[in-house]
């Protein structure tokens, strides 16, 4: 989907050219984009020199959306069209959004299930589209600043984001025309920014309290490998909740009822945010408030605020305790504690974390920027700019994945904190004689009852041959990739019949919807779809040819017989001539054919890699034995 | 190399219950450095797909060998006994009695005067019983006779019971938070 750099026809892309890759922190309150420049990770400012971009989008009837500071400035005046904290709506159903219990000023389309569409002056917008508008702004900023098209981006997500929230984030990138090199957990990104600076080894804890999400991750650092041992958190708890707690207190002190207008409610949460921020340095703050007919000067002390947010802070510490237990380490084994996210500036939060882990946390890198800086370091590696880098980030799945079984119970197939990528399969059988279809309901969460877990998708497996109850064998397999994204397949085994299944994401966009939005999207308005398809296939062909050339140069003599090599090179010549033409379907077929022809070679190279890894070890041991 | 091969061979380690976990972890990281999809992020779809398959296998192997229960189940499976998926097997009645008593105490723990300490105490008992069964398994799996194999399977079945109990304790601890 992404638009990549293309060399002039007939010119092969220069493999030595540095690829433009960025790290993007798509935050609840603010977003940032960073890149590696002369070996150093830096955040990129806009034309006015501002590094952060408020994650706020304002839609207008007959103009392009405003994104960032100008949108934020209109938030109180135009609350219905100005979307803030959209990250909290990502991958959520309308019912979840209502359960968030927030005074959301937006008008939602009247639907009882599925995605919450926001009604704006520019039409209905899904949270994915709003996020895509933020991503586009960052992409433009990066391309202007770096002087070229981006090869790809690492986009960070809260470690505790479930599959639907991750998928929604990836869809937003697709809509914005960005190639996602990896969805990276925010705490892991922060650990990378710290780890590479200080060449740390050992167990570290990353406590990340952002605008709308909370994460705790326990990682082990060893020789450039960042291994997540366990992760925990709450993807619906953040600075917004601290503001809301204070706003509710203000409402009480002002003697106001709950029937405030959207603009009044937003005025109070904005005031609360400002009071909270001032309380970081001041022990008390005096504010003059004028809202809904009430005028009053109030004094808020740090202690009062601490009391109001006590429950929330205690909740985060409980999550820390559980993450340590899941990781199998004790608090005193944790060598370093890193704080991430603007909300960790709140003194009560800092104190609670320091007390729980028994050591002062690190705050040397700006907690607002550290995630983007770490993401940029990984983007640089993934784009292929640092072939000798030893850095590797190993992640886990934050929440268990399972299927609905009889009686509304959940059977877990993949447990939380399992290392990813992971593949698991389980067999199920039919409940009734002659049953020819089976409903498969995929869920994520820790609870035993379906109703207490998040519904990810529903499938119907059809075409099961009629048999006695319990005779059919249906194998359901789950695959989770390195981004933490799940794909599910089901197959009837006893007859060998493979039935296809259709995915209906519970709260996501279908591929069809994404395709439609892409076509509608203004960034493609002038662009011919066929042209875009052609460019995509050319990129894929170039990538395959280039990687095969490198592979043959490295291992061709050792791993390929002369005849095999001849066949492979013939297939490459074939693709090169198709690549020169303009038939994207022919190129697509050529890519597929070459991929097939080189499958065996790729597998042999992987095996050679395994042998090398093990051989390296036995050499060490022989030397140690001496 | 066949992806379906034995996990022990995949990691280049001797097939035995006693395992150097430090060595296993080191080899795991070395193999991850070779095989992880991030190593192939800028390469072709086909290489990324293969790498994801290998890494999933690697992660499964690592999880299996690292866990005392899964490792024991795996060693038995290699010898033709699948204790994980069997529907019924006879278990020592004495052991079952003890289990029922323990289970009752676990179920009542949330209404105990001090549920945290009660659950911690129960957890300790389960851990102790678990290491007893692990020792029994270690003795039996070294042998080659039918009786020794059966003794090893009996120990694993008991470990499975204890594992369920320890998960139940964990669940109740989670609910207390």
Short mmCIF file of C-alpha atoms in Angstrom, two decimals, chain A residues 197-554:
data_model
loop_
_atom_site.label_atom_id
_atom_site.label_comp_id
_atom_site.label_asym_id
_atom_site.label_seq_id
_atom_site.Cartn_x
_atom_site.Cartn_y
_atom_site.Cartn_z
CA UNK A 197 22.81 5.39 25.47
CA UNK A 198 24.03 3.68 28.56
CA UNK A 199 24.87 0.22 27.17
CA UNK A 200 22.92 -1.23 30.08
CA UNK A 201 22.66 -4.93 30.95
CA UNK A 202 20.21 -6.60 33.30
CA UNK A 203 16.55 -6.29 34.19
CA UNK A 204 14.81 -2.95 33.77
CA UNK A 205 11.25 -1.75 34.39
CA UNK A 206 9.60 0.85 32.18
CA UNK A 207 6.65 2.68 33.75
CA UNK A 208 4.75 4.56 31.07
CA UNK A 209 1.81 6.77 32.03
CA UNK A 210 0.70 8.76 29.03
CA UNK A 211 -2.32 10.90 28.26
CA UNK A 212 -4.71 8.00 27.90
CA UNK A 213 -2.86 4.75 28.46
CA UNK A 214 -0.78 3.07 31.13
CA UNK A 215 1.87 0.39 30.56
CA UNK A 216 4.38 -1.38 32.70
CA UNK A 217 7.00 -3.55 31.01
CA UNK A 218 9.74 -5.67 32.53
CA UNK A 219 12.65 -6.22 30.12
CA UNK A 220 15.94 -8.06 30.18
CA UNK A 221 18.79 -6.39 28.30
CA UNK A 222 21.65 -8.54 27.10
CA UNK A 223 24.18 -7.89 24.33
CA UNK A 224 21.93 -5.64 22.30
CA UNK A 225 18.85 -7.85 22.74
CA UNK A 226 15.87 -6.27 24.50
CA UNK A 227 13.69 -9.12 25.66
CA UNK A 228 10.30 -8.22 27.10
CA UNK A 229 9.67 -10.64 29.99
CA UNK A 230 6.22 -9.41 30.91
CA UNK A 231 3.95 -6.51 30.32
CA UNK A 232 0.84 -5.18 31.99
CA UNK A 233 -1.24 -2.09 32.23
CA UNK A 234 -4.53 -0.49 31.36
CA UNK A 235 -5.17 0.86 27.89
CA UNK A 236 -7.90 3.12 29.30
CA UNK A 237 -6.03 4.92 32.08
CA UNK A 238 -3.90 8.02 31.70
CA UNK A 239 -3.46 11.71 32.34
CA UNK A 240 -6.96 12.35 30.95
CA UNK A 241 -8.35 10.41 33.91
CA UNK A 242 -6.33 12.48 36.35
CA UNK A 243 -7.76 15.63 34.71
CA UNK A 244 -11.25 14.19 34.89
CA UNK A 245 -10.92 13.40 38.60
CA UNK A 246 -9.91 17.00 39.22
CA UNK A 247 -12.64 18.38 36.93
CA UNK A 248 -15.28 16.46 38.88
CA UNK A 249 -13.94 17.94 42.10
CA UNK A 250 -14.10 21.43 40.57
CA UNK A 251 -17.71 20.82 39.55
CA UNK A 252 -18.52 19.99 43.17
CA UNK A 253 -16.65 23.01 44.55
CA UNK A 254 -18.39 25.31 42.07
CA UNK A 255 -21.75 23.83 42.99
CA UNK A 256 -22.52 22.88 39.38
CA UNK A 257 -24.76 20.07 38.22
CA UNK A 258 -23.72 17.36 35.77
CA UNK A 259 -25.72 18.90 32.88
CA UNK A 260 -22.86 20.95 31.46
CA UNK A 261 -22.59 21.74 27.77
CA UNK A 262 -19.76 20.21 25.74
CA UNK A 263 -17.88 23.52 25.69
CA UNK A 264 -18.27 23.99 29.48
CA UNK A 265 -17.09 20.45 30.18
CA UNK A 266 -14.09 20.94 27.94
CA UNK A 267 -13.28 24.27 29.63
CA UNK A 268 -13.16 22.48 32.98
CA UNK A 269 -10.97 19.60 31.78
CA UNK A 270 -8.58 22.08 30.12
CA UNK A 271 -8.41 24.07 33.39
CA UNK A 272 -7.81 20.83 35.29
CA UNK A 273 -4.95 19.88 33.00
CA UNK A 274 -3.34 23.26 33.52
CA UNK A 275 -3.75 23.02 37.34
CA UNK A 276 -2.26 19.52 37.30
CA UNK A 277 0.73 20.71 35.30
CA UNK A 278 1.34 23.69 37.59
CA UNK A 279 1.17 21.44 40.66
CA UNK A 280 4.31 19.65 39.43
CA UNK A 281 6.41 22.58 40.65
CA UNK A 282 4.03 24.46 42.97
CA UNK A 283 2.62 23.02 46.20
CA UNK A 284 -0.64 24.89 45.63
CA UNK A 285 -2.36 26.68 42.79
CA UNK A 286 -4.97 29.43 42.81
CA UNK A 287 -7.42 29.58 39.90
CA UNK A 288 -10.19 31.91 38.96
CA UNK A 289 -12.96 29.96 37.26
CA UNK A 290 -15.88 31.35 35.37
CA UNK A 291 -18.21 28.76 33.89
CA UNK A 292 -21.93 28.04 33.57
CA UNK A 293 -22.90 31.10 35.62
CA UNK A 294 -20.52 30.26 38.48
CA UNK A 295 -17.58 32.55 39.31
CA UNK A 296 -15.17 31.52 41.99
CA UNK A 297 -11.51 31.59 42.94
CA UNK A 298 -10.35 28.20 44.15
CA UNK A 299 -7.15 26.97 45.75
CA UNK A 300 -6.01 23.47 44.83
CA UNK A 301 -3.21 22.00 46.93
CA UNK A 302 -0.92 19.20 45.86
CA UNK A 303 -2.34 17.09 48.70
CA UNK A 304 -5.93 17.59 47.54
CA UNK A 305 -4.94 16.55 44.03
CA UNK A 306 -2.99 13.58 45.42
CA UNK A 307 -6.11 12.41 47.28
CA UNK A 308 -8.21 12.72 44.10
CA UNK A 309 -5.88 10.56 42.00
CA UNK A 310 -4.87 8.09 44.74
CA UNK A 311 -7.04 5.28 43.38
CA UNK A 312 -5.59 5.61 39.89
CA UNK A 313 -1.99 5.60 41.14
CA UNK A 314 -2.64 2.56 43.35
CA UNK A 315 -4.11 0.79 40.33
CA UNK A 316 -0.87 1.29 38.37
CA UNK A 317 1.22 -0.06 41.25
CA UNK A 318 -0.91 -3.22 41.39
CA UNK A 319 -0.21 -3.70 37.68
CA UNK A 320 3.54 -3.35 38.40
CA UNK A 321 3.31 -6.07 41.03
CA UNK A 322 1.57 -8.45 38.65
CA UNK A 323 4.02 -7.76 35.82
CA UNK A 324 6.95 -8.58 38.11
CA UNK A 325 5.27 -11.83 39.09
CA UNK A 326 4.61 -12.75 35.46
CA UNK A 327 8.24 -11.96 34.61
CA UNK A 328 9.41 -14.16 37.47
CA UNK A 329 11.62 -11.46 39.00
CA UNK A 330 11.46 -9.60 42.31
CA UNK A 331 11.45 -5.82 42.74
CA UNK A 332 15.05 -5.78 43.99
CA UNK A 333 16.29 -7.66 40.90
CA UNK A 334 15.21 -4.65 38.82
CA UNK A 335 18.36 -2.69 38.13
CA UNK A 336 16.87 0.40 36.54
CA UNK A 337 13.45 2.02 36.44
CA UNK A 338 12.60 4.29 33.51
CA UNK A 339 9.73 6.78 33.48
CA UNK A 340 7.93 7.56 30.25
CA UNK A 341 4.95 9.77 29.41
CA UNK A 342 3.97 13.27 30.45
CA UNK A 343 1.86 12.05 33.38
CA UNK A 344 4.97 10.74 35.14
CA UNK A 345 5.78 14.39 35.88
CA UNK A 346 3.08 14.26 38.58
CA UNK A 347 5.08 14.12 41.85
CA UNK A 348 2.72 11.58 43.48
CA UNK A 349 3.26 9.21 40.57
CA UNK A 350 7.04 9.51 40.81
CA UNK A 351 7.01 8.93 44.55
CA UNK A 352 4.79 5.85 44.29
CA UNK A 353 7.02 4.28 41.61
CA UNK A 354 10.23 5.06 43.49
CA UNK A 355 8.78 3.56 46.65
CA UNK A 356 7.52 0.37 44.99
CA UNK A 357 10.81 -0.42 43.21
CA UNK A 358 12.95 0.92 46.05
CA UNK A 359 15.06 3.15 43.83
CA UNK A 360 14.80 6.56 42.18
CA UNK A 361 13.63 6.27 38.56
CA UNK A 362 15.56 7.57 35.53
CA UNK A 363 14.29 10.80 34.08
CA UNK A 364 17.36 11.92 32.12
CA UNK A 365 15.68 11.70 28.71
CA UNK A 366 12.64 13.94 28.18
CA UNK A 367 9.71 11.61 28.98
CA UNK A 368 7.70 13.18 26.15
CA UNK A 369 10.32 12.42 23.50
CA UNK A 370 11.98 9.21 24.63
CA UNK A 371 9.49 6.90 22.86
CA UNK A 372 9.87 8.57 19.46
CA UNK A 373 13.67 8.62 19.84
CA UNK A 374 13.77 4.86 20.52
CA UNK A 375 11.38 4.11 17.66
CA UNK A 376 13.64 6.03 15.25
CA UNK A 377 16.64 3.93 16.31
CA UNK A 378 14.75 0.76 15.45
CA UNK A 379 13.40 2.19 12.19
CA UNK A 380 16.98 2.88 11.13
CA UNK A 381 17.92 -0.77 11.74
CA UNK A 382 14.78 -2.21 10.11
CA UNK A 383 15.17 -0.09 6.98
CA UNK A 384 18.50 -1.83 6.46
CA UNK A 385 20.72 1.15 7.22
CA UNK A 386 22.72 -0.69 9.88
CA UNK A 387 23.45 -4.21 8.61
CA UNK A 388 25.99 -4.86 11.38
CA UNK A 389 23.72 -3.85 14.23
CA UNK A 390 23.24 -6.43 16.95
CA UNK A 391 20.08 -4.77 18.21
CA UNK A 392 17.04 -6.99 18.43
CA UNK A 393 13.73 -6.35 20.19
CA UNK A 394 11.80 -9.40 21.36
CA UNK A 395 8.23 -8.77 22.38
CA UNK A 396 5.36 -10.63 24.02
CA UNK A 397 1.59 -10.67 23.55
CA UNK A 398 0.04 -8.56 26.34
CA UNK A 399 -3.33 -10.32 26.66
CA UNK A 400 -4.34 -13.96 26.23
CA UNK A 401 -6.05 -15.06 23.01
CA UNK A 402 -8.78 -17.66 22.92
CA UNK A 403 -11.97 -19.05 21.42
CA UNK A 404 -15.53 -19.25 22.66
CA UNK A 405 -16.56 -22.78 23.62
CA UNK A 406 -19.83 -24.25 24.92
CA UNK A 407 -21.53 -22.33 27.73
CA UNK A 408 -20.03 -18.95 26.91
CA UNK A 409 -16.60 -19.94 28.22
CA UNK A 410 -13.26 -18.92 26.74
CA UNK A 411 -10.65 -21.55 25.87
CA UNK A 412 -7.25 -19.86 25.81
CA UNK A 413 -4.92 -20.78 22.96
CA UNK A 414 -2.15 -18.26 23.55
CA UNK A 415 -1.45 -17.08 27.09
CA UNK A 416 -0.50 -13.52 27.97
CA UNK A 417 3.22 -12.76 27.97
CA UNK A 418 3.98 -15.46 25.39
CA UNK A 419 6.90 -14.45 23.15
CA UNK A 420 5.89 -13.42 19.62
CA UNK A 421 5.82 -14.41 16.76
CA UNK A 422 3.84 -17.43 17.89
CA UNK A 423 1.74 -20.12 16.19
CA UNK A 424 -0.71 -22.32 18.08
CA UNK A 425 -3.38 -24.74 16.98
CA UNK A 426 -6.13 -26.64 18.73
CA UNK A 427 -8.72 -29.16 17.59
CA UNK A 428 -12.44 -28.75 18.18
CA UNK A 429 -15.37 -30.92 17.26
CA UNK A 430 -19.06 -30.62 16.34
CA UNK A 431 -21.85 -30.54 18.92
CA UNK A 432 -24.77 -31.87 16.87
CA UNK A 433 -25.28 -34.73 14.39
CA UNK A 434 -25.01 -33.56 10.80
CA UNK A 435 -23.62 -30.14 11.74
CA UNK A 436 -22.12 -28.52 8.61
CA UNK A 437 -21.04 -25.15 9.92
CA UNK A 438 -19.25 -23.91 12.99
CA UNK A 439 -19.25 -20.40 14.44
CA UNK A 440 -15.81 -19.40 15.63
CA UNK A 441 -15.56 -16.46 18.00
CA UNK A 442 -12.07 -15.10 18.73
CA UNK A 443 -11.53 -13.30 22.03
CA UNK A 444 -8.78 -11.54 23.91
CA UNK A 445 -8.50 -11.13 27.67
CA UNK A 446 -7.80 -12.91 30.92
CA UNK A 447 -11.30 -13.66 32.17
CA UNK A 448 -13.12 -16.97 31.82
CA UNK A 449 -16.42 -15.70 30.49
CA UNK A 450 -16.90 -14.52 26.91
CA UNK A 451 -18.78 -11.44 28.10
CA UNK A 452 -15.79 -10.28 30.14
CA UNK A 453 -13.30 -10.54 27.26
CA UNK A 454 -12.82 -8.41 24.18
CA UNK A 455 -14.45 -9.79 21.06
CA UNK A 456 -11.90 -9.61 18.22
CA UNK A 457 -13.62 -11.37 15.36
CA UNK A 458 -16.31 -13.86 14.40
CA UNK A 459 -15.88 -16.45 11.67
CA UNK A 460 -18.15 -19.08 10.24
CA UNK A 461 -16.45 -22.24 8.99
CA UNK A 462 -18.76 -23.77 6.37
CA UNK A 463 -18.67 -26.93 4.31
CA UNK A 464 -18.07 -29.39 7.13
CA UNK A 465 -19.24 -32.79 5.80
CA UNK A 466 -22.29 -34.02 7.79
CA UNK A 467 -21.13 -36.49 10.44
CA UNK A 468 -22.17 -37.72 13.86
CA UNK A 469 -21.64 -35.22 16.68
CA UNK A 470 -18.03 -35.31 17.84
CA UNK A 471 -16.72 -37.03 14.69
CA UNK A 472 -15.53 -33.98 12.77
CA UNK A 473 -12.13 -32.61 13.65
CA UNK A 474 -11.77 -28.89 13.21
CA UNK A 475 -8.30 -27.48 13.62
CA UNK A 476 -8.20 -23.79 14.47
CA UNK A 477 -4.80 -22.16 14.22
CA UNK A 478 -3.71 -18.79 15.58
CA UNK A 479 -0.70 -16.92 14.28
CA UNK A 480 0.58 -13.77 15.94
CA UNK A 481 3.25 -11.84 14.04
CA UNK A 482 6.06 -9.64 15.39
CA UNK A 483 3.66 -6.66 15.47
CA UNK A 484 1.35 -8.57 17.81
CA UNK A 485 -1.29 -8.93 15.08
CA UNK A 486 -3.36 -12.08 14.95
CA UNK A 487 -4.54 -14.11 11.99
CA UNK A 488 -6.79 -17.13 12.35
CA UNK A 489 -7.44 -20.09 10.10
CA UNK A 490 -9.72 -23.10 10.45
CA UNK A 491 -9.73 -26.45 8.68
CA UNK A 492 -11.75 -29.67 8.84
CA UNK A 493 -9.22 -32.50 9.22
CA UNK A 494 -10.96 -35.87 9.08
CA UNK A 495 -11.90 -35.48 5.41
CA UNK A 496 -9.08 -33.18 4.43
CA UNK A 497 -11.65 -30.61 3.31
CA UNK A 498 -10.30 -27.12 3.66
CA UNK A 499 -12.98 -24.58 4.20
CA UNK A 500 -12.30 -20.95 3.82
CA UNK A 501 -13.33 -18.52 6.45
CA UNK A 502 -14.33 -14.91 6.25
CA UNK A 503 -13.06 -12.50 8.83
CA UNK A 504 -15.43 -9.91 10.19
CA UNK A 505 -13.52 -7.68 12.54
CA UNK A 506 -15.77 -6.78 15.47
CA UNK A 507 -14.56 -3.21 15.85
CA UNK A 508 -12.24 -2.74 12.90
CA UNK A 509 -12.40 -1.75 9.29
CA UNK A 510 -12.69 -4.44 6.66
CA UNK A 511 -10.22 -4.46 3.77
CA UNK A 512 -13.02 -3.21 1.56
CA UNK A 513 -13.66 -0.20 3.78
CA UNK A 514 -9.97 0.65 3.85
CA UNK A 515 -9.80 0.42 0.07
CA UNK A 516 -12.83 2.71 -0.23
CA UNK A 517 -11.40 5.24 2.23
CA UNK A 518 -8.12 5.18 0.34
CA UNK A 519 -9.94 5.99 -2.88
CA UNK A 520 -11.92 8.75 -1.16
CA UNK A 521 -8.94 10.12 0.61
CA UNK A 522 -7.76 13.48 -0.64
CA UNK A 523 -4.13 12.39 -0.81
CA UNK A 524 -5.07 10.06 -3.65
CA UNK A 525 -7.64 12.27 -5.32
CA UNK A 526 -5.41 13.08 -8.27
CA UNK A 527 -3.70 9.76 -8.40
CA UNK A 528 -4.68 7.00 -10.72
CA UNK A 529 -5.28 3.79 -8.81
CA UNK A 530 -3.74 1.68 -11.57
CA UNK A 531 -0.58 3.78 -11.43
CA UNK A 532 -0.36 3.22 -7.72
CA UNK A 533 -0.80 -0.54 -8.15
CA UNK A 534 1.97 -0.57 -10.72
CA UNK A 535 4.33 1.32 -8.44
CA UNK A 536 3.60 -1.03 -5.56
CA UNK A 537 4.34 -4.11 -7.63
CA UNK A 538 7.52 -2.56 -9.01
CA UNK A 539 8.70 -1.92 -5.48
CA UNK A 540 7.95 -5.49 -4.46
CA UNK A 541 9.78 -6.81 -7.56
CA UNK A 542 12.81 -4.62 -6.86
CA UNK A 543 12.91 -5.67 -3.27
CA UNK A 544 12.80 -9.37 -4.12
CA UNK A 545 15.37 -9.07 -6.92
CA UNK A 546 17.72 -7.02 -4.79
CA UNK A 547 17.54 -9.36 -1.82
CA UNK A 548 18.06 -12.40 -4.07
CA UNK A 549 21.07 -10.81 -5.73
CA UNK A 550 22.59 -10.21 -2.32
CA UNK A 551 21.70 -13.72 -1.17
CA UNK A 552 23.26 -15.35 -4.26
CA UNK A 553 26.39 -13.24 -3.89
CA UNK A 554 26.70 -14.31 -0.25
#
